[in-house]
Amino acid sequence: MLRSVTECSKESVVWTEAQPVQALALTGGGYRGFSTARSLQVMEDSIGVPLGRRFDLTCGTSIGGIIALAIAFEVPMREVVEVFERFGATIFPPHAKPTTGLRRLRDLLKHSRKPRYATARFAKQSRR
């Protein structure tokens, strides 16, 4: 069985059963992305090449998507971890997590109209 995908450059990429597509999907979770980035740094250090060269597809949700972009552009995971260490608390300030009932409903309604985290903080820190 052959599968192919046409990239933006119009070159065809073919995967076979002997060499299947290698995909990496990353979850979101705000500051919890730090543990994802740290795990990926350990992986990258152990294989000795940027992770973007090992995966055919990288994707993610929220902070996982941002980390996936860093992987695709071959930003060393060491640098991503450094950003979390230096600016994580500023980008992802602590807030009380709702537990159940009305508090959870209020939180869902509040964040259905606006993001949980301010994008301006992230944009400012990521440009440094």
XYZ file of C-alpha atoms in Angstrom:
128
model
C 0.000 0.000 0.000
C 1.375 3.413 -0.988
C 0.256 6.773 0.309
C 1.423 10.132 -0.956
C 1.057 13.731 0.054
C 1.902 16.713 -2.117
C 3.808 19.373 -0.229
C 3.703 23.097 -0.953
C 6.811 22.736 -3.095
C 4.828 20.370 -5.380
C 7.235 17.520 -4.675
C 5.514 14.226 -3.931
C 6.410 12.419 -0.719
C 5.698 8.688 -0.650
C 5.425 6.429 2.388
C 5.406 2.666 2.208
C 4.561 0.064 4.812
C 8.299 -0.524 5.209
C 8.836 3.184 5.908
C 5.602 4.574 7.401
C 4.879 8.215 8.110
C 6.326 9.437 11.410
C 3.942 11.846 13.149
C 4.182 13.693 16.454
C 1.029 15.107 18.102
C 1.433 17.326 21.170
C -1.224 18.334 23.689
C -1.919 21.757 25.089
C -2.207 22.694 28.715
C -0.521 26.041 29.265
C 2.470 25.842 31.561
C 2.278 22.033 31.520
C 3.843 22.351 28.065
C 7.111 22.819 29.953
C 7.208 19.098 30.776
C 6.496 18.293 27.121
C 9.318 20.574 25.975
C 11.693 19.113 28.553
C 10.881 15.536 27.458
C 11.431 16.515 23.832
C 14.745 18.139 24.779
C 15.930 14.865 26.324
C 14.832 13.020 23.168
C 16.566 15.536 20.893
C 19.769 15.418 22.952
C 19.812 11.617 22.821
C 19.377 11.352 19.031
C 21.698 14.264 18.265
C 19.640 15.859 15.479
C 16.766 18.362 15.468
C 13.434 16.597 16.019
C 12.028 18.220 12.890
C 14.263 15.956 10.828
C 12.805 12.828 12.474
C 9.101 13.500 11.930
C 7.156 13.848 8.702
C 4.325 15.638 10.491
C 4.213 17.628 13.717
C 1.023 19.099 15.131
C -0.440 20.179 18.425
C -3.121 22.011 20.338
C -2.474 25.344 22.052
C 1.050 25.323 23.540
C 1.565 21.925 21.886
C 0.992 23.617 18.518
C 3.539 26.290 19.359
C 6.072 23.625 20.341
C 5.237 21.755 17.099
C 6.051 24.911 15.122
C 9.383 25.183 16.940
C 10.115 21.571 15.968
C 9.141 22.189 12.335
C 11.467 25.208 12.165
C 14.238 23.239 13.910
C 14.400 25.512 16.936
C 16.481 23.551 19.458
C 14.299 22.227 22.274
C 16.933 23.556 24.671
C 15.865 27.076 23.611
C 12.171 26.268 24.045
C 12.882 24.958 27.556
C 14.868 28.132 28.326
C 11.869 30.274 27.319
C 9.655 28.284 29.693
C 12.211 28.593 32.495
C 12.663 32.337 32.050
C 9.173 33.487 31.104
C 6.758 30.649 31.874
C 5.275 32.250 34.973
C 4.792 35.538 33.087
C 3.231 33.933 30.023
C 1.071 31.517 32.035
C 0.147 33.248 35.309
C -1.360 31.076 38.032
C -5.113 31.092 38.433
C -7.555 29.156 40.520
C -8.826 26.087 38.733
C -12.574 25.615 39.028
C -13.538 22.264 40.430
C -17.213 21.524 39.898
C -20.657 22.959 39.499
C -21.247 26.649 39.015
C -17.567 27.580 39.274
C -16.754 25.293 36.339
C -19.682 26.633 34.301
C -18.642 30.236 35.022
C -15.078 29.454 33.914
C -16.274 27.804 30.686
C -18.509 30.768 29.841
C -15.779 33.283 30.648
C -13.245 31.582 28.400
C -15.677 30.946 25.565
C -15.461 34.680 24.793
C -11.769 35.282 25.398
C -8.610 33.202 25.748
C -7.502 31.939 29.144
C -4.007 33.364 28.663
C -3.145 36.822 27.343
C -1.512 36.514 23.936
C 0.297 39.841 24.353
C 2.536 38.371 27.074
C 3.474 35.417 24.895
C 4.097 37.591 21.823
C 6.339 39.933 23.803
C 8.402 37.093 25.302
C 8.683 35.101 22.065
C 10.207 38.070 20.207
C 13.133 38.245 22.629
